[in-house]
XYZ file of N, CA and C in Angstrom:
399
model
N 36.048 -63.397 200.824
C 34.634 -62.809 200.589
C 34.506 -62.009 201.704
N 33.861 -60.621 201.516
C 33.423 -59.627 202.820
C 32.129 -59.594 202.680
N 31.400 -59.632 203.840
C 30.018 -59.330 204.115
C 30.147 -57.917 204.640
N 29.114 -56.978 203.980
C 28.814 -55.887 204.583
C 27.501 -55.508 204.943
N 26.951 -55.017 206.098
C 25.682 -54.801 206.342
C 25.490 -53.499 205.997
N 24.230 -53.309 205.738
C 23.555 -52.147 205.192
C 22.937 -51.133 206.431
N 23.241 -49.983 206.110
C 22.560 -48.976 207.402
C 21.101 -49.227 207.365
N 20.517 -49.260 208.474
C 19.048 -49.266 208.683
C 18.226 -47.948 208.095
N 17.160 -48.229 207.477
C 16.495 -46.957 207.249
C 16.555 -45.792 208.373
N 16.464 -46.213 209.440
C 16.311 -44.889 210.720
C 17.541 -44.376 210.739
N 18.713 -44.821 210.289
C 20.191 -44.301 210.559
C 20.204 -43.191 209.376
N 20.044 -43.873 208.158
C 19.694 -42.923 207.057
C 18.643 -41.785 207.240
N 17.772 -41.826 207.828
C 16.725 -40.436 208.088
C 17.503 -39.976 209.358
N 18.019 -40.379 210.242
C 18.691 -39.446 211.342
C 19.921 -38.622 210.441
N 20.573 -39.333 209.792
C 21.872 -38.425 208.847
C 20.972 -37.197 208.119
N 19.677 -37.623 207.612
C 19.195 -36.477 206.917
C 18.781 -35.414 207.948
N 18.304 -36.084 209.240
C 17.829 -34.777 210.354
C 19.049 -34.026 210.623
N 20.244 -34.758 211.092
C 21.504 -33.958 211.325
C 21.853 -32.956 210.165
N 21.747 -33.574 209.050
C 21.921 -32.218 207.839
C 21.086 -31.073 207.861
N 19.829 -31.529 208.000
C 18.995 -30.410 207.997
C 19.029 -29.691 209.258
N 19.463 -30.038 210.544
C 19.988 -29.174 211.375
C 20.993 -28.353 211.198
N 21.819 -28.791 210.678
C 23.093 -27.682 210.141
C 22.502 -26.855 209.202
N 21.845 -26.989 208.153
C 21.722 -26.356 207.132
C 20.408 -25.116 207.638
N 19.384 -25.713 208.314
C 18.245 -24.810 208.771
C 18.259 -24.389 209.811
N 18.834 -24.793 210.962
C 18.904 -24.490 212.288
C 20.263 -23.453 212.584
N 21.415 -24.249 212.511
C 22.623 -23.255 212.685
C 23.117 -22.427 211.766
N 23.219 -22.782 210.307
C 23.901 -21.900 209.442
C 23.182 -20.690 209.374
N 21.648 -20.384 209.247
C 21.049 -19.100 209.229
C 21.304 -18.164 210.337
N 21.843 -18.652 211.476
C 22.401 -17.853 212.476
C 23.702 -17.051 211.928
N 24.600 -17.728 211.081
C 25.693 -17.157 210.758
C 26.019 -16.527 209.459
N 24.924 -16.965 208.311
C 25.402 -16.545 207.342
C 24.064 -16.002 206.776
N 24.281 -15.100 205.611
C 23.095 -13.939 204.995
C 22.351 -15.128 204.146
N 20.909 -14.624 203.972
C 19.984 -15.520 203.040
C 20.707 -15.724 201.746
N 21.272 -14.912 201.056
C 22.074 -15.278 199.662
C 23.007 -15.957 199.713
N 24.122 -16.000 200.981
C 24.874 -17.006 201.157
C 24.648 -18.332 201.365
N 23.345 -18.251 202.187
C 22.784 -19.726 202.507
C 22.155 -20.236 201.167
N 21.559 -19.581 200.283
C 21.202 -19.925 199.222
C 22.228 -20.693 198.193
N 23.337 -20.042 198.260
C 24.347 -20.304 197.298
C 25.235 -21.798 197.954
N 24.974 -21.882 199.238
C 25.540 -23.191 199.879
C 24.599 -24.225 199.678
N 23.515 -23.950 199.706
C 22.482 -24.747 199.465
C 22.458 -25.108 198.215
N 22.486 -24.531 197.118
C 22.681 -24.957 195.626
C 24.016 -25.945 195.401
N 24.852 -25.598 196.204
C 26.284 -26.263 196.021
C 26.261 -27.611 196.538
N 25.171 -28.129 197.016
C 24.861 -29.503 197.718
C 25.513 -29.803 199.047
N 25.555 -28.726 199.808
C 26.343 -28.774 200.897
C 25.785 -29.818 201.855
N 26.640 -30.596 202.397
C 26.099 -31.754 203.147
C 25.504 -32.670 202.350
N 25.811 -32.821 201.149
C 24.965 -33.857 200.149
C 25.836 -34.596 199.587
N 25.556 -35.929 199.102
C 26.294 -36.947 198.510
C 25.610 -37.285 197.152
N 25.720 -36.158 196.376
C 25.022 -36.153 195.074
C 25.840 -36.792 193.661
N 27.042 -36.877 193.810
C 27.561 -37.619 193.029
C 27.571 -38.802 192.543
N 26.410 -39.146 191.674
C 25.743 -40.367 191.641
C 26.871 -41.131 190.700
N 27.657 -40.637 189.812
C 28.760 -41.447 188.943
C 29.856 -41.974 189.798
N 30.353 -41.468 191.094
C 31.199 -41.792 191.920
C 30.932 -41.777 193.187
N 29.742 -42.883 193.663
C 29.331 -42.694 195.083
C 30.422 -42.972 196.041
N 30.352 -42.111 196.874
C 31.581 -42.509 197.705
C 30.943 -42.834 199.287
N 29.571 -42.494 199.518
C 28.714 -43.117 200.535
C 28.022 -44.121 200.014
N 28.140 -45.357 200.383
C 27.202 -46.849 199.911
C 26.196 -47.233 200.958
N 26.048 -46.259 201.809
C 24.923 -46.493 202.860
C 25.170 -47.757 203.747
N 26.267 -48.213 203.732
C 26.724 -49.384 204.866
C 26.854 -48.782 206.122
N 26.643 -49.962 207.131
C 26.645 -49.644 208.558
C 27.749 -48.837 209.143
N 28.793 -49.089 208.865
C 30.225 -48.450 209.227
C 30.049 -46.974 208.644
N 29.959 -46.944 207.619
C 29.979 -45.650 206.964
C 28.716 -44.767 207.612
N 27.863 -45.294 207.705
C 26.655 -44.346 208.415
C 27.000 -43.941 209.867
N 27.661 -44.875 210.740
C 28.122 -44.505 211.810
C 29.052 -43.541 212.029
N 30.188 -43.611 211.050
C 31.069 -42.423 210.759
C 30.563 -41.136 210.536
N 29.781 -41.117 209.569
C 29.051 -39.896 209.039
C 28.162 -39.243 210.313
N 27.222 -40.210 211.056
C 26.439 -39.716 212.015
C 27.549 -39.080 213.039
N 28.339 -39.871 213.325
C 29.337 -39.312 214.776
C 29.697 -37.984 214.190
N 30.227 -37.812 212.928
C 31.213 -36.614 212.663
C 29.953 -35.579 212.508
N 28.809 -35.886 211.984
C 27.862 -34.657 212.103
C 27.405 -34.218 213.349
N 27.308 -35.325 214.390
C 27.046 -34.879 215.748
C 27.986 -34.077 216.366
N 29.181 -34.420 216.069
C 30.557 -33.816 216.708
C 30.602 -32.352 216.100
N 30.400 -32.254 214.807
C 30.403 -30.767 214.147
C 29.271 -29.873 214.852
N 28.028 -30.309 214.905
C 26.911 -29.666 215.630
C 27.269 -29.388 217.072
N 27.807 -30.460 217.982
C 28.126 -29.895 218.947
C 29.296 -28.612 219.168
N 30.330 -28.849 218.144
C 31.187 -27.838 218.276
C 30.555 -26.474 217.964
N 29.834 -26.642 216.952
C 29.320 -25.005 216.723
C 28.516 -24.583 217.691
N 27.663 -25.423 218.455
C 26.887 -25.093 219.423
C 27.811 -24.578 220.615
N 28.758 -25.265 220.925
C 29.424 -25.104 222.379
C 30.399 -23.719 221.970
N 30.743 -23.289 220.809
C 31.671 -21.981 220.683
C 30.850 -20.938 220.403
N 29.520 -21.248 220.578
C 28.663 -19.786 220.594
C 28.888 -19.223 221.801
N 29.232 -19.869 223.125
C 29.571 -19.442 224.183
C 31.044 -19.225 224.924
N 31.826 -19.641 224.019
C 33.363 -19.425 224.620
C 34.287 -19.287 223.264
N 35.528 -18.899 223.339
C 36.466 -18.924 222.200
C 36.599 -20.328 221.743
N 37.110 -20.156 220.569
C 37.441 -21.220 219.849
C 39.031 -21.934 220.118
N 39.008 -23.111 220.633
C 40.519 -23.414 221.144
C 41.002 -24.481 219.841
N 42.400 -24.850 220.126
C 42.860 -25.675 219.059
C 42.486 -26.790 218.956
N 41.914 -27.328 220.327
C 41.227 -28.845 220.057
C 40.078 -28.576 219.337
N 39.418 -27.612 219.416
C 38.128 -27.467 218.650
C 38.323 -27.526 217.287
N 39.492 -26.647 216.934
C 39.968 -26.644 215.301
C 40.313 -27.945 214.767
N 41.012 -28.849 215.701
C 41.457 -30.165 215.220
C 40.118 -30.982 215.348
N 39.331 -31.066 215.962
C 38.211 -32.048 216.022
C 37.294 -31.424 214.657
N 37.040 -30.383 214.838
C 36.111 -29.881 213.589
C 36.923 -30.327 212.394
N 38.133 -30.034 211.838
C 38.819 -30.468 210.707
C 38.766 -31.958 210.429
N 38.914 -32.841 211.622
C 38.962 -34.024 211.593
C 37.764 -34.533 210.870
N 36.658 -34.015 211.796
C 35.236 -34.726 211.243
C 34.925 -34.054 209.723
N 35.437 -33.009 209.522
C 34.983 -32.346 208.342
C 35.698 -33.321 207.046
N 36.978 -33.708 207.547
C 37.577 -34.543 206.255
C 36.682 -36.145 206.457
N 36.224 -36.342 207.588
C 35.702 -37.672 207.355
C 34.543 -37.609 206.600
N 33.610 -36.477 206.721
C 32.534 -36.288 205.980
C 32.808 -36.191 204.203
N 33.788 -35.379 204.340
C 34.064 -35.452 202.809
C 34.646 -36.882 202.190
N 35.146 -37.639 203.061
C 35.761 -39.058 202.656
C 34.306 -39.689 202.115
N 33.200 -39.324 202.570
C 31.932 -40.049 201.972
C 31.144 -39.099 201.117
N 31.759 -37.899 200.892
C 31.064 -37.193 199.757
C 30.147 -36.312 200.431
N 30.293 -36.114 201.560
C 29.271 -34.850 202.574
C 30.127 -33.426 202.295
N 29.731 -32.701 201.467
C 30.622 -31.562 201.133
C 30.089 -30.243 202.575
N 31.391 -29.830 203.253
C 31.181 -28.966 204.145
C 32.434 -27.921 203.893
N 32.102 -27.150 203.233
C 33.347 -26.221 202.717
C 33.440 -25.035 203.792
N 32.907 -24.964 204.842
C 33.081 -23.773 205.900
C 34.010 -23.998 206.898
N 34.794 -23.007 207.570
C 35.990 -22.991 208.347
C 34.893 -22.809 209.768
N 35.616 -23.053 210.817
C 35.318 -23.323 212.284
C 34.976 -21.810 212.607
N 36.015 -20.986 212.063
C 35.815 -19.446 212.419
C 34.513 -18.884 211.738
N 33.955 -19.168 210.922
C 32.546 -18.587 210.732
C 31.663 -18.874 211.895
N 31.992 -19.793 212.846
C 30.893 -19.668 213.671
C 31.045 -19.274 215.173
N 32.339 -18.413 215.045
C 32.691 -17.578 216.436
C 31.373 -16.679 216.575
N 31.197 -16.529 218.070
C 30.007 -15.909 218.458
C 30.120 -14.438 217.983
N 31.224 -13.994 217.449
C 31.366 -12.664 216.861
C 30.372 -12.660 215.658
N 30.366 -13.876 215.048
C 29.586 -13.938 213.618
C 28.229 -13.992 213.628
N 27.706 -14.138 214.842
C 26.332 -14.421 214.983
C 25.710 -13.260 214.261
N 24.645 -13.594 213.484
C 23.850 -12.480 212.475
C 22.551 -12.071 213.601
N 22.223 -12.766 214.485
C 21.074 -12.413 215.478
C 21.567 -12.874 216.825
N 21.622 -11.680 217.648
C 22.137 -11.818 219.021
C 20.904 -12.356 220.028
N 20.967 -12.748 221.032
C 19.810 -12.963 222.223
C 19.162 -11.659 222.197
N 19.967 -10.734 222.349
C 19.166 -9.383 222.562
C 18.387 -8.802 221.638
N 19.027 -9.232 220.326
C 17.951 -8.849 219.296
C 16.708 -9.548 219.229
N 16.911 -10.898 219.416
C 15.860 -11.946 219.254
C 14.837 -11.303 220.408
N 15.524 -11.115 221.565
C 14.270 -10.826 222.571
C 13.509 -9.611 222.337
N 14.074 -8.510 221.736
C 13.372 -7.233 221.573
C 12.657 -7.549 220.374
N 13.004 -8.445 219.569
C 11.727 -8.417 218.342
C 10.608 -9.307 219.012
N 10.889 -10.354 219.823
C 9.724 -10.916 220.318
C 8.946 -9.992 221.293
N 9.451 -9.026 221.951
C 8.612 -8.302 222.657
C 7.975 -7.149 221.689
N 8.569 -7.121 220.739
C 7.621 -6.141 219.567
C 6.574 -6.878 218.981
N 6.554 -8.125 218.772
C 5.585 -8.855 218.257
C 4.558 -9.059 219.087
N 4.780 -9.253 220.307
C 3.828 -9.677 221.540
C 2.808 -8.512 221.909
């Protein structure tokens, strides 16, 4: 007999916070509103297949999902300031595979997040800020 521990509610909430950070803070910097809506409608980073749940809310699963989400976010934020390296691609792919193992869909490649693909640059943001003040 195997005993499994359920993830605490705080961990489940933290998973939601991390997915929201990706969906609402990072992705809008790289994807048009139309594409973002399409991504959102297709359950990006959601585990919505209730007929075959891959994520059961167990402690070890939650830890893997959290660490993978944190790694993906850290990679996306770090490549905003430098070119993508092979090690970045490898870590990104590994963590996306871990997420998909638990039913968290992330169908985007790391190349989407290259700094050349930023929709709003810092110079545009600062000029918009000056315009409104």
